[in-house]
Every structure is written in structure tokens, then in C-alpha cells.
Short mmCIF file of C-alpha atoms and ligand atoms in Angstrom, two decimals:
data_model
loop_
_atom_site.label_atom_id
_atom_site.label_comp_id
_atom_site.label_asym_id
_atom_site.label_seq_id
_atom_site.Cartn_x
_atom_site.Cartn_y
_atom_site.Cartn_z
CA UNK A 2 -4.28 -1.61 -23.78
CA UNK A 3 -1.48 -3.09 -21.75
CA UNK A 4 -3.00 -3.92 -18.07
CA UNK A 5 -0.91 -2.25 -15.89
CA UNK A 6 0.11 -2.87 -12.24
CA UNK A 7 1.02 0.29 -9.75
CA UNK A 8 3.07 -0.98 -6.94
CA UNK A 9 4.71 1.12 -4.09
CA UNK A 10 8.88 1.26 -4.56
CA UNK A 11 9.55 2.43 -0.97
CA UNK A 12 7.63 1.84 2.88
CA UNK A 13 4.24 2.57 1.41
CA UNK A 14 2.16 6.14 1.07
CA UNK A 15 3.73 6.77 -1.73
CA UNK A 16 0.30 8.56 -3.69
CA UNK A 17 -0.47 5.29 -5.12
CA UNK A 18 -4.07 5.99 -4.28
CA UNK A 19 -3.69 9.26 -6.53
CA UNK A 20 -1.70 7.15 -9.54
CA UNK A 21 -4.74 4.44 -9.19
CA UNK A 22 -7.46 7.20 -9.53
CA UNK A 23 -5.49 9.13 -12.43
CA UNK A 24 -5.23 5.79 -14.43
CA UNK A 25 -8.88 4.49 -13.78
CA UNK A 26 -9.70 6.70 -16.38
CA UNK A 27 -8.32 4.21 -18.74
CA UNK A 28 -9.31 1.17 -16.77
CA UNK A 29 -12.24 -1.20 -16.90
CA UNK A 30 -11.93 -3.24 -13.55
CA UNK A 31 -9.43 -2.04 -10.81
CA UNK A 32 -8.35 -5.28 -8.48
CA UNK A 33 -6.73 -4.91 -5.20
CA UNK A 34 -4.37 -7.83 -4.67
CA UNK A 35 -2.76 -8.37 -1.33
CA UNK A 36 -2.58 -5.83 2.18
CA UNK A 37 -6.03 -5.16 4.25
CA UNK A 38 -7.28 -2.06 6.16
CA UNK A 39 -3.63 -1.59 6.74
CA UNK A 40 -3.88 0.49 3.83
CA UNK A 41 -4.80 4.14 3.51
CA UNK A 42 -4.77 5.51 -0.08
CA UNK A 43 -5.77 8.73 0.09
CA UNK A 44 -7.40 11.12 -3.70
CA UNK A 45 -8.07 14.04 -3.71
CA UNK A 46 -11.22 15.06 -6.36
CA UNK A 47 -13.01 18.16 -6.74
CA UNK A 48 -11.37 19.55 -3.51
CA UNK A 49 -12.90 16.20 -1.27
CA UNK A 50 -10.52 13.92 0.43
CA UNK A 51 -11.58 10.08 0.28
CA UNK A 52 -9.67 7.77 2.19
CA UNK A 53 -10.12 4.01 1.19
CA UNK A 54 -8.48 1.31 3.27
CA UNK A 55 -10.07 -1.75 1.11
CA UNK A 56 -11.91 -0.40 -1.88
CA UNK A 57 -9.85 -0.16 -4.42
CA UNK A 58 -9.54 3.47 -5.29
CA UNK A 59 -10.77 3.25 -8.64
CA UNK A 60 -14.50 3.31 -7.24
CA UNK A 61 -15.21 7.19 -7.81
CA UNK A 62 -15.51 6.47 -11.21
CA UNK A 63 -18.88 5.00 -12.73
CA UNK A 64 -18.79 2.13 -15.13
CA UNK A 65 -15.77 0.56 -13.33
CA UNK A 66 -15.37 -2.74 -11.74
CA UNK A 67 -13.79 -2.79 -8.67
CA UNK A 68 -12.81 -6.00 -7.46
CA UNK A 69 -10.81 -7.07 -4.01
CA UNK A 70 -9.13 -10.28 -4.83
CA UNK A 71 -8.05 -13.34 -2.84
CA UNK A 72 -4.84 -11.45 -1.86
CA UNK A 73 -6.35 -9.88 0.64
CA UNK A 74 -6.95 -9.83 4.50
CA UNK A 75 -11.01 -8.29 4.84
CA UNK A 76 -12.01 -6.91 7.69
CA UNK A 77 -15.69 -6.94 7.34
CA UNK A 78 -16.86 -4.07 9.40
CA UNK A 79 -14.40 -2.06 7.45
CA UNK A 80 -15.49 -2.78 4.46
CA UNK A 81 -19.09 -2.22 5.25
CA UNK A 82 -18.43 1.36 6.81
CA UNK A 83 -16.36 2.03 4.06
CA UNK A 84 -19.04 1.37 1.85
CA UNK A 85 -21.43 3.05 3.73
CA UNK A 86 -19.67 6.52 3.70
CA UNK A 87 -19.01 5.99 0.11
CA UNK A 88 -23.22 5.95 0.22
CA UNK A 89 -23.32 8.84 2.32
CA UNK A 90 -20.94 10.88 -0.35
CA UNK A 91 -23.67 10.06 -2.92
CA UNK A 92 -21.44 7.18 -4.51
CA UNK A 93 -23.35 4.08 -5.38
CA UNK A 94 -22.05 0.89 -4.04
CA UNK A 95 -23.83 -2.19 -5.43
CA UNK A 96 -22.71 -5.82 -6.87
CA UNK A 97 -22.04 -4.40 -10.13
CA UNK A 98 -19.46 -2.01 -8.86
CA UNK A 99 -18.07 -3.57 -6.41
CA UNK A 100 -17.25 -7.61 -5.43
CA UNK A 101 -15.30 -9.36 -2.82
CA UNK A 102 -13.14 -12.61 -3.63
CA UNK A 103 -14.99 -15.22 -1.90
CA UNK A 104 -11.76 -16.82 -1.20
CA UNK A 105 -10.38 -13.42 0.74
CA UNK A 106 -9.39 -13.97 4.70
CA UNK A 107 -11.49 -12.85 7.22
CA UNK A 108 -9.70 -10.56 10.09
CA UNK A 109 -11.84 -11.76 13.30
CA UNK A 110 -11.65 -10.32 16.18
CA UNK A 111 -9.06 -12.31 17.82
CA UNK A 112 -6.60 -11.51 15.16
CA UNK A 113 -6.63 -7.86 16.24
CA UNK A 114 -6.81 -8.83 19.83
CA UNK A 115 -3.41 -10.58 19.43
CA UNK A 116 -2.03 -7.72 16.85
CA UNK A 117 -2.45 -5.14 19.57
CA UNK A 118 -1.56 -7.47 22.77
CA UNK A 119 1.28 -8.58 20.99
CA UNK A 120 2.96 -5.44 19.89
CA UNK A 121 1.77 -4.00 23.67
CA UNK A 122 4.26 -6.90 24.96
CA UNK A 123 7.21 -6.46 22.84
CA UNK A 124 7.67 -2.88 24.22
CA UNK A 125 10.87 -1.16 22.74
CA UNK A 126 10.91 -4.01 20.44
CA UNK A 127 7.76 -3.48 18.80
CA UNK A 128 7.23 -3.32 15.02
CA UNK A 129 4.81 -0.40 14.94
CA UNK A 130 1.83 -2.38 12.97
CA UNK A 131 -1.21 -0.93 12.27
CA UNK A 132 -2.73 -2.95 15.10
CA UNK A 133 -5.51 -3.75 12.30
CA UNK A 134 -5.19 -7.92 12.72
CA UNK A 135 -3.03 -7.87 9.15
CA UNK A 136 -0.26 -10.28 10.72
CA UNK A 137 -2.06 -12.56 12.70
CA UNK A 138 -4.83 -13.17 9.97
CA UNK A 139 -2.38 -14.13 7.38
CA UNK A 140 -0.71 -16.46 10.18
CA UNK A 141 -3.81 -18.12 10.52
CA UNK A 142 -3.87 -18.90 6.32
CA UNK A 143 -0.80 -20.06 6.10
CA UNK A 144 -1.78 -22.26 9.36
CA UNK A 145 -4.66 -23.10 7.47
CA UNK A 146 -7.39 -22.56 9.90
CA UNK A 147 -8.48 -18.93 8.70
CA UNK A 148 -11.55 -18.01 7.89
CA UNK A 149 -12.03 -17.33 4.57
CA UNK A 150 -15.33 -14.89 3.31
CA UNK A 151 -17.28 -17.77 1.95
CA UNK A 152 -17.64 -19.08 5.15
CA UNK A 153 -19.69 -16.06 6.41
CA UNK A 154 -22.64 -17.72 4.25
CA UNK A 155 -22.23 -21.47 5.75
CA UNK A 156 -22.95 -20.68 9.62
CA UNK A 157 -22.65 -24.33 10.29
CA UNK A 158 -18.79 -24.13 8.67
CA UNK A 159 -18.23 -20.74 10.88
CA UNK A 160 -19.75 -22.24 13.64
CA UNK A 161 -17.55 -25.40 13.82
CA UNK A 162 -14.44 -23.23 12.36
CA UNK A 163 -14.81 -20.46 15.40
CA UNK A 164 -15.35 -23.11 18.11
CA UNK A 165 -12.05 -25.05 16.73
CA UNK A 166 -10.18 -21.93 16.44
CA UNK A 167 -11.35 -20.01 19.43
CA UNK A 168 -10.02 -22.49 21.75
CA UNK A 169 -6.43 -21.78 21.35
CA UNK A 170 -6.99 -18.04 20.19
CA UNK A 171 -8.28 -17.25 23.88
CA UNK A 172 -5.48 -19.68 25.65
CA UNK A 173 -2.74 -17.68 23.85
CA UNK A 174 -4.35 -14.56 24.84
CA UNK A 175 -5.30 -14.90 28.29
CA UNK A 176 -2.21 -17.32 28.94
CA UNK A 177 0.59 -15.64 26.88
CA UNK A 178 -0.27 -12.28 26.09
CA UNK A 179 -2.52 -11.18 29.65
CA UNK A 180 -5.18 -10.19 27.50
CA UNK A 181 -8.82 -10.89 27.78
CA UNK A 182 -10.94 -14.14 25.88
CA UNK A 183 -13.32 -13.22 23.57
CA UNK A 184 -16.78 -15.00 23.86
CA UNK A 185 -17.62 -17.84 20.99
CA UNK A 186 -21.29 -16.90 20.71
CA UNK A 187 -20.77 -13.08 20.24
CA UNK A 188 -17.85 -13.53 18.01
CA UNK A 189 -20.08 -15.71 15.38
CA UNK A 190 -23.24 -13.47 15.88
CA UNK A 191 -21.23 -10.58 15.09
CA UNK A 192 -19.39 -12.23 11.69
CA UNK A 193 -22.77 -14.22 10.59
CA UNK A 194 -23.99 -10.60 10.59
CA UNK A 195 -21.35 -9.21 8.52
CA UNK A 196 -22.36 -12.66 6.39
CA UNK A 197 -25.43 -11.22 5.84
CA UNK A 198 -24.73 -8.36 4.30
CA UNK A 199 -21.89 -9.24 2.08
CA UNK A 200 -22.97 -12.19 0.47
CA UNK A 201 -24.70 -10.40 -2.62
CA UNK A 202 -20.81 -9.05 -2.89
CA UNK A 203 -18.76 -12.30 -2.83
CA UNK A 204 -17.52 -13.61 -6.18
CA UNK A 205 -15.13 -15.88 -7.96
CA UNK A 206 -12.70 -13.11 -8.60
CA UNK A 207 -10.41 -15.12 -10.81
CA UNK A 208 -13.31 -15.78 -13.14
CA UNK A 209 -14.36 -12.06 -13.04
CA UNK A 210 -10.60 -11.25 -14.37
CA UNK A 211 -10.90 -13.80 -17.13
CA UNK A 212 -14.50 -12.64 -18.23
CA UNK A 213 -12.67 -9.27 -18.49
CA UNK A 214 -9.79 -10.31 -20.49
CA UNK A 215 -11.86 -12.13 -23.05
CA UNK A 216 -13.67 -9.21 -23.53
CA UNK A 217 -10.62 -7.09 -23.79
CA UNK A 218 -10.78 -4.99 -21.05
CA UNK A 219 -8.52 -2.89 -19.45
CA UNK A 220 -7.11 -4.12 -15.87
CA UNK A 221 -5.57 -2.11 -13.52
CA UNK A 222 -4.15 -3.71 -10.44
CA UNK A 223 -3.48 -1.67 -7.30
CA UNK A 224 -0.81 -3.00 -4.71
CA UNK A 225 -0.82 -1.55 -1.83
CA UNK A 226 2.03 -1.01 1.21
CA UNK A 227 5.51 -0.73 -0.57
CA UNK A 228 8.05 -2.89 -1.89
CA UNK A 229 10.36 -2.60 1.11
CA UNK A 230 7.69 -3.64 3.43
CA UNK A 231 7.26 -7.01 1.49
CA UNK A 232 7.26 -9.93 3.35
CA UNK A 233 10.08 -11.60 1.52
CA UNK A 234 12.18 -8.95 0.40
CA UNK A 235 11.16 -5.99 2.51
CA UNK A 236 13.11 -4.93 5.69
CA UNK A 237 12.57 -8.38 7.34
CA UNK A 238 10.92 -8.61 10.74
CA UNK A 239 10.02 -4.88 9.75
CA UNK A 240 7.78 -5.47 7.06
CA UNK A 241 3.95 -6.43 6.22
CA UNK A 242 2.83 -9.64 6.19
CA UNK A 243 2.08 -10.05 2.68
CA UNK A 244 3.62 -9.52 -0.80
CA UNK A 245 3.40 -5.47 -2.09
CA UNK A 246 5.79 -6.74 -5.16
CA UNK A 247 4.06 -6.65 -8.25
CA UNK A 248 4.77 -10.60 -8.93
CA UNK A 249 2.19 -10.98 -6.16
CA UNK A 250 -0.82 -9.70 -8.16
CA UNK A 251 -1.43 -12.29 -10.26
CA UNK A 252 -1.78 -14.78 -7.12
CA UNK A 253 -3.59 -12.63 -5.25
CA UNK A 254 -5.84 -11.45 -8.27
CA UNK A 255 -5.92 -15.43 -9.98
CA UNK A 256 -4.49 -14.13 -13.06
CA UNK A 257 -1.48 -15.61 -14.98
CA UNK A 258 1.66 -14.40 -15.34
CA UNK A 259 1.20 -13.21 -18.73
CA UNK A 260 -1.68 -11.14 -18.05
CA UNK A 261 0.33 -8.42 -16.49
CA UNK A 262 1.66 -6.05 -18.82
CA UNK A 263 3.33 -2.87 -17.49
CA UNK A 264 4.70 -2.12 -14.01
CA UNK A 265 4.26 1.36 -12.89
CA UNK A 266 6.29 2.04 -9.47
CA UNK A 267 5.26 5.22 -7.57
CA UNK A 268 7.88 6.90 -6.02
CA UNK A 269 7.53 9.79 -3.12
CA UNK A 270 10.37 12.61 -4.69
CA UNK A 271 11.50 11.95 -0.88
CA UNK A 272 11.41 8.71 1.73
CA UNK A 273 8.74 8.01 4.65
CA UNK A 274 8.47 5.47 6.73
CA UNK A 275 5.67 4.86 9.43
CA UNK A 276 6.73 1.83 12.55
CA UNK A 277 9.76 0.81 13.01
CA UNK A 278 12.54 -0.15 11.30
CA UNK A 279 15.69 0.98 10.18
CA UNK A 280 15.57 3.98 7.48
CA UNK A 281 19.42 5.04 6.19
CA UNK A 282 18.52 8.45 4.89
CA UNK A 283 16.29 9.54 7.67
CA UNK A 284 16.15 13.08 8.83
CA UNK A 285 15.96 14.21 12.22
CA UNK A 286 17.00 17.58 11.63
CA UNK A 287 15.10 20.57 10.67
CA UNK A 288 15.14 19.45 7.17
CA UNK A 289 12.77 16.66 8.11
CA UNK A 290 10.66 18.82 10.37
CA UNK A 291 10.37 20.79 6.49
CA UNK A 292 9.18 18.12 4.31
CA UNK A 293 7.07 16.38 7.48
CA UNK A 294 5.61 19.50 7.54
CA UNK A 295 5.00 20.25 4.13
CA UNK A 296 4.30 16.92 2.84
CA UNK A 297 1.32 16.90 5.63
CA UNK A 298 3.38 13.15 6.28
CA UNK A 299 0.52 11.77 8.95
CA UNK A 300 -0.23 8.28 8.40
CA UNK A 301 -3.76 8.20 6.48
CA UNK A 302 -4.87 4.58 8.62
CA UNK A 303 -3.22 5.61 12.33
CA UNK A 304 -2.83 9.23 12.13
CA UNK A 305 1.10 8.63 12.99
CA UNK A 306 3.87 11.06 12.16
CA UNK A 307 5.74 9.72 9.40
CA UNK A 308 9.80 9.70 9.40
CA UNK A 309 10.90 11.46 6.78
CA UNK A 310 14.47 11.25 4.94
CA UNK A 311 16.21 12.07 1.32
CA UNK A 312 15.18 10.10 -1.50
CA UNK A 313 17.18 7.01 -1.50
CA UNK A 314 17.91 5.82 -4.85
CA UNK A 315 19.44 2.31 -3.70
CA UNK A 316 15.72 1.36 -2.53
CA UNK A 317 14.96 2.10 -5.92
CA UNK A 318 16.90 0.42 -7.55
CA UNK A 319 16.36 -2.84 -5.45
CA UNK A 320 12.31 -1.96 -6.61
CA UNK A 321 13.24 -1.85 -10.24
CA UNK A 322 14.52 -5.09 -10.35
CA UNK A 323 12.04 -7.03 -7.76
CA UNK A 324 9.00 -5.71 -10.03
CA UNK A 325 10.41 -5.29 -13.24
CA UNK A 326 9.17 -1.74 -13.31
CA UNK A 327 8.45 -0.44 -16.83
CA UNK A 328 7.97 3.29 -15.93
CA UNK A 329 7.78 5.54 -12.79
CA UNK A 330 5.37 7.62 -11.35
CA UNK A 331 6.76 10.39 -8.83
CA UNK A 332 5.10 12.05 -6.25
CA UNK A 333 4.84 15.21 -4.00
CA UNK A 334 7.68 16.95 -6.00
CA UNK A 335 6.01 20.32 -4.85
CA UNK A 336 6.62 19.41 -1.51
CA UNK A 337 10.87 20.05 -1.75
CA UNK A 338 9.83 23.55 -2.64
CA UNK A 339 12.06 26.14 -0.89
CA UNK A 340 14.91 23.78 -0.23
CA UNK A 341 18.29 25.87 -0.98
CA UNK A 342 20.02 21.84 -1.52
CA UNK A 343 18.43 18.35 -2.29
CA UNK A 344 20.22 15.31 -1.48
CA UNK A 345 19.86 11.62 -3.46
CA UNK A 346 21.50 8.45 -1.54
CA UNK A 347 23.23 6.50 -4.65
CA UNK A 348 25.11 4.02 -2.43
CA UNK A 349 25.86 2.54 1.15
CA UNK A 350 28.64 1.91 2.79
CA UNK A 351 29.63 -0.33 5.55
CA UNK A 352 32.56 -0.05 7.45
CA UNK A 353 34.21 1.25 4.62
CA UNK A 354 32.90 -0.66 2.35
CA UNK A 355 30.45 0.19 -0.48
CA UNK A 356 27.49 -2.17 -1.20
CA UNK A 357 25.80 -2.87 -4.30
CA UNK A 358 22.49 -3.09 -2.76
CA UNK A 359 20.46 -3.32 0.47
CA UNK A 360 21.81 -6.35 3.12
CA UNK A 361 19.58 -8.83 4.10
CA UNK A 362 20.88 -9.15 7.39
CA UNK A 363 18.96 -6.21 9.49
CA UNK A 364 22.03 -5.47 12.10
CA UNK A 365 23.97 -4.60 8.88
CA UNK A 366 21.73 -2.50 7.02
CA UNK A 367 21.22 -0.53 10.67
CA UNK A 368 24.85 0.26 10.48
CA UNK A 369 25.16 1.24 6.99
CA UNK A 370 25.53 4.98 5.87
CA UNK A 371 24.40 6.86 2.72
CA UNK A 372 26.65 8.26 0.52
CA UNK A 373 25.11 11.59 -1.36
CA UNK A 374 25.08 13.21 -4.21
CA UNK A 375 24.04 16.55 -3.62
CA UNK A 376 21.86 18.93 -6.04
CA UNK A 377 20.64 22.22 -6.26
CA UNK A 378 16.90 22.95 -4.91
CA UNK A 379 14.28 25.52 -6.57
CA UNK A 380 12.43 27.99 -5.18
CA UNK A 381 9.38 28.38 -7.31
CA UNK A 382 5.84 27.23 -6.50
CA UNK A 383 5.63 24.13 -9.39
CA UNK A 384 1.86 22.93 -8.58
CA UNK A 385 0.50 24.35 -11.57
CA UNK A 386 3.70 22.48 -13.62
CA UNK A 387 1.47 20.44 -16.47
CA UNK A 388 4.69 19.16 -18.47
CA UNK A 389 8.19 18.82 -18.22
CA UNK A 390 9.24 22.12 -19.30
CA UNK A 391 7.06 23.93 -17.09
CA UNK A 392 9.37 22.98 -14.07
CA UNK A 393 12.52 24.70 -13.15
CA UNK A 394 15.93 23.18 -14.74
CA UNK A 395 17.04 21.82 -10.97
CA UNK A 396 13.66 19.91 -10.48
CA UNK A 397 14.54 18.61 -14.09
CA UNK A 398 18.02 17.77 -13.40
CA UNK A 399 16.36 16.47 -10.05
CA UNK A 400 14.25 13.96 -12.04
CA UNK A 401 16.88 13.01 -14.38
CA UNK A 402 19.38 11.94 -11.80
CA UNK A 403 16.59 9.42 -10.40
CA UNK A 404 16.06 8.14 -14.30
CA UNK A 405 19.45 7.29 -14.61
CA UNK A 406 20.25 5.49 -11.58
CA UNK A 407 17.21 3.50 -11.82
CA UNK A 408 17.25 3.13 -15.38
CA UNK A 409 13.33 3.05 -15.46
CA UNK A 410 11.73 6.40 -17.91
CA UNK A 411 8.96 8.57 -15.69
CA UNK A 412 5.74 8.03 -16.79
CA UNK A 413 3.79 10.85 -14.27
CA UNK A 414 4.97 13.74 -11.98
CA UNK A 415 2.68 14.59 -9.74
CA UNK A 416 2.89 18.57 -8.34
CA UNK A 417 0.12 18.09 -5.84
CA UNK A 418 -2.61 16.07 -4.59
CA UNK A 419 -5.48 16.93 -7.05
CA UNK A 420 -5.93 15.25 -10.16
CA UNK A 421 -4.87 17.98 -12.08
CA UNK A 422 -1.97 18.61 -10.83
CA UNK A 423 0.14 16.27 -12.72
CA UNK A 424 2.55 15.96 -15.68
CA UNK A 425 1.83 13.04 -18.01
CA UNK A 426 4.66 12.49 -19.17
CA UNK A 427 2.96 9.03 -20.99
CA UNK A 428 0.06 7.35 -19.89
CA UNK A 429 0.99 3.59 -18.68
CA UNK A 430 -2.32 2.10 -20.45
CA UNK A 431 -0.91 4.08 -23.67
CA UNK A 432 2.35 2.29 -23.82
CA UNK A 433 3.11 -0.88 -26.16
P1 GDP B 7 -1.04 5.86 -0.98
O1 GDP B 7 -1.01 4.91 0.33
O2 GDP B 7 0.11 5.32 -1.61
O3 GDP B 7 -2.16 5.85 -1.56
O4 GDP B 7 -0.37 7.24 0.15
P2 GDP B 7 -1.13 7.95 0.93
O5 GDP B 7 -2.62 8.38 0.64
O6 GDP B 7 -1.40 7.01 2.37
O7 GDP B 7 -0.29 9.25 1.12
C1 GDP B 7 0.12 10.27 0.30
C2 GDP B 7 -0.81 11.82 0.80
O8 GDP B 7 -0.23 12.21 -0.27
C3 GDP B 7 -2.01 11.60 0.49
O9 GDP B 7 -2.16 12.27 1.91
C4 GDP B 7 -2.09 12.31 -1.01
O10 GDP B 7 -3.66 13.20 -1.06
C5 GDP B 7 -0.72 13.19 -1.14
N1 GDP B 7 -0.45 13.07 -2.39
C6 GDP B 7 -0.15 12.53 -3.64
N2 GDP B 7 0.50 13.01 -4.17
C7 GDP B 7 0.66 14.48 -3.93
C8 GDP B 7 1.68 15.54 -4.51
O11 GDP B 7 2.06 15.06 -5.68
N3 GDP B 7 1.87 16.42 -4.29
C9 GDP B 7 1.53 16.84 -2.73
N4 GDP B 7 1.52 17.90 -2.10
N5 GDP B 7 0.26 15.82 -2.08
C10 GDP B 7 0.14 14.55 -2.60
P1 IMO B 8 -0.17 1.90 2.14
O1 IMO B 8 -0.76 1.70 1.07
C1 IMO B 8 2.86 2.76 4.87
C2 IMO B 8 3.68 -0.57 8.18
C3 IMO B 8 2.99 -0.66 9.08
C4 IMO B 8 4.53 -1.19 10.36
C5 IMO B 8 4.49 -2.27 8.98
C6 IMO B 8 3.82 -3.55 9.62
O2 IMO B 8 -0.92 2.67 2.64
O3 IMO B 8 0.74 2.55 1.34
P2 IMO B 8 1.11 -3.74 9.76
O4 IMO B 8 -0.35 -3.54 10.20
O5 IMO B 8 0.90 -4.10 8.15
O6 IMO B 8 0.94 -5.46 10.39
O7 IMO B 8 2.57 -3.42 9.70
O8 IMO B 8 3.30 -2.04 7.97
N1 IMO B 8 2.63 -0.52 7.02
C7 IMO B 8 2.10 0.43 6.05
N2 IMO B 8 3.24 1.91 5.97
N3 IMO B 8 2.06 2.58 3.81
C8 IMO B 8 0.99 1.49 4.20
O9 IMO B 8 -0.27 1.15 3.77
C9 IMO B 8 1.79 0.55 4.89
N4 IMO B 8 0.90 -0.91 5.68
C10 IMO B 8 1.46 -0.98 6.79
O10 IMO B 8 3.24 1.01 9.72
O11 IMO B 8 5.64 -0.41 10.32
MG1 MG B 9 -0.85 5.14 2.94
#
């Protein structure tokens, strides 16, 4: 069966967690390949809500292996807390079910301190990061001064690295950001203690993947964030510091490009964004509030109110190209119920000129106005729909427009947060 990648096509929070949870039924291995605990993936299973920040959303199934790839930045305290919460909920978490790449970079206390202090210093110009130290950790990775998970098991190496790094960080924190210096001994002690707890979970994820591929196991790659938060292709600088696009699954999990067979793009039926940055279809009126309230659009990680707007098909067309999408999973269609008229953005206008795609210049993008196509809404509760034919004609037309404008077929339509509130058109694992 085809190995499948699940990616966000917008600005994150599309409902990837629910889709990954659904597809895990057919998978043997679920692997995350980028990002960190800036992600918040929500699952509702048998009426219980689970939010995962680092552990792959496949963990609720027995007999599946969950892997945290080398492409992630991992906060060990958060990972341990997440493991502990699962154990408390009666879900076993041991090295047979969960493993962490030895090569994943570790989010250190100074990364969080720099992230928060920098955002505070930027004031109105801030990115609106999650404050989890994601950017500063990826910076150190690229600067080749990062600390990797394997280092936590080698006290001498760790001490040397922290010593070398902290001197510079403390200078920057104190002298430039008006922040507090961190104590070297405390940082070392805390990090070594994490290392002791996590050492049995460390593995070479690439070798595990090779073994699984040899044994013809089904692999599910779980993306975090979304295509337009991608550091290369997103609305830079209002982006995250990794590559959420599907291609990054190879580097971030240690497999070759030939191992990715099907890419599912998760599309929320409207658009949301947390944090700052231009958002052409944003609604700041009562309709925006209606969607925000019905969709319970609060961030799963930071609790911030998400900005809401109409579906942007220009964004989706870019995502189809950037990820090589094979199918779309539409989520939260039920949230649009009750609106008389719906709008979808089919193009951008800039100074009277129609643009073919999102411009790279952020100031130009901020000046773009949306060109809308209007569609009829529906009033019926659609959460009980289990096949396309159960949907009102207006909802089917809405889906047809998405399919037609992106040129990508639909595989899944989600009409509620629960597993069963789903229309499975064609399971990506069953496509050839
Ligand atoms: P992710 O980061 O992409 O996994 O998305 P989040 O978990 O941050 O946000 C999606 C939210 O929408 C979660 O609270 C889900 O439980 C919820 N959700 C997912 N699919 C649906 C759906 O089809 N309808 C409704 N009403 N809620 C959904
Ligand atoms: P999931 O996986 C939505 C946003 C932040 C901020 C920007 C940079 O749940 O879809 P960072 O802390 O990464 O440096 O913040 O990216 N952001 C997300 N927005 N969903 C996410 O993850 C996000 N992860 C980061 O709000 O605007
Ligand atoms: Mg989320």
C-alpha cells in the first residue's frame, strides 16, 4: 500500500491530527518529520480529547510504531510530560511504541528565553511565535552549535557543548535583550536528567524506517504547521523555522523521495491563522466571529484566538504545486452550516492587476485584495453525513469548486471532530 504524507495546506491547524488518527488505522508506522511543540494536534476519540504537541497522533492505536524524526526540535520536558499524560490516561508508552531520533535537536532553556525576549523586544513587529524556542533551536542547528538528543546521554560532550554555547547566549540575553542569564550548572543538571529518562527511547529513525520498508509496512508521515508557514515557501518572515512541505518528510525522517507515494493535503473549509502576518481573506466582522465561535477556533498550543476568513483557493493552488498533492482532506465543513452566502477567493488583485499566485513580496501581498466567487450556503446539520450524497446540494457544490479550482481530487471530508464524523471517499492507503 502507498506510503502517505499528511500535510497542512494553509497556515496550520487544518485538522491534521484528526486525519492522521483516521489514517493510522491502516498504517504500521507513524512518523513526524519537522517542527516541534509549536504544533498542537487535537484528536477526539470516544468522546475524549487528546492534544499532541510532539508525539505522533497515531499513538492511540495499539500495535503501531510512532517515531519522532531527526527533522524535529524536541523539548525533552514537554515530551516527557506528554508521555506521562498518556500513561495516566491508560495508554502504554514504551520504546516498542515510541522512539525518538538520536539526531533530533534539543530545545534548551536558552532557546525559549531568546524566543520570548526577542518577541517582547519586537513589540508591534512581533511574529507571534508560540514562544516554545523553535526558531532559536533551528538557528543553532544551522549554526552547528546545536545539542542533539544523543548528546544528552554523553555527560562530557554535553557539558562541553553547553559551556561553549551558554557563554554567548547569556551575553546576548543580558546585553542585548535585557533578559536574565542562565546558570550553566543548572542547565546541565536538568538536561542530563532528561537524558536519563529518554535514553531508552533513542533510536536511528532512518534505520527503523529502512527495516519497516523492507518488511512492506505502511508508513504515515505526519506533517506539522502548514505550507504557508514554511520557511522557504510561506509568508516569510511570518512563518515557522522548518519546512512543513511534503518534500521535507524525506530529510526529516531519513528516507529517499521514492518512498513517498501519496500526499494528502488537509484543507480547512475556511481559513485561519494564529500569530501575525498578512491574511487576504480575513473577516473582521460578524461572519468572522460566527466561524470563530462555531469552529471553536482557539490555538491548541497557546490558547490564542485564531483569526478567521474565507477559503483562499490561491493559497490552495500554491499548496497543490508545492507539495505535489494527490488528494485533499477537507475538514470542518460543518462549521460553515447556517451561513446564507459563502465566498471563496479565486484570485488576487494588486493595483488593478490580476496575479496568478501569491507574490513573494510581503508588502505586495499585504496590498492584494481578494477576488471572490459567491456560493449558496446551507442550513442543515451535516454532522451525520457519511457519504457525499448525504450532503445538501450547496455543500456538494462547495466541494466541487475546491476540487475544480485546485485540480486535486478529494479523498476525505470531515464533518465533525470525532472519528466517525467522516466521509471517506477514497482512503489514500487504498489508492494505487
Ligand atoms: P491540527 O494542528 O492541524 O491537527 O489542527 P488542530 O487540532 O490544531 O485544530 C483543529 C481543531 O478542529 C481541533 O479542535 C479538532 O478537534 C477540530 N476538528 C477537526 N476536524 C473537524 C471537523 O470536521 N469539524 C469540527 N467541527 N471540528 C473539527
Ligand atoms: P499545527 O501543527 C498554527 C505559527 C505561530 C507563528 C509562527 C511562528 O498545530 O498546525 P513558531 O513558534 O513556530 O516560531 O511560530 O507559526 N505556528 C502555528 N500556527 N498551527 C501550528 O501548528 C503552528 N506552529 C507554529 O503562531 O505565527
Ligand atoms: Mg494545531
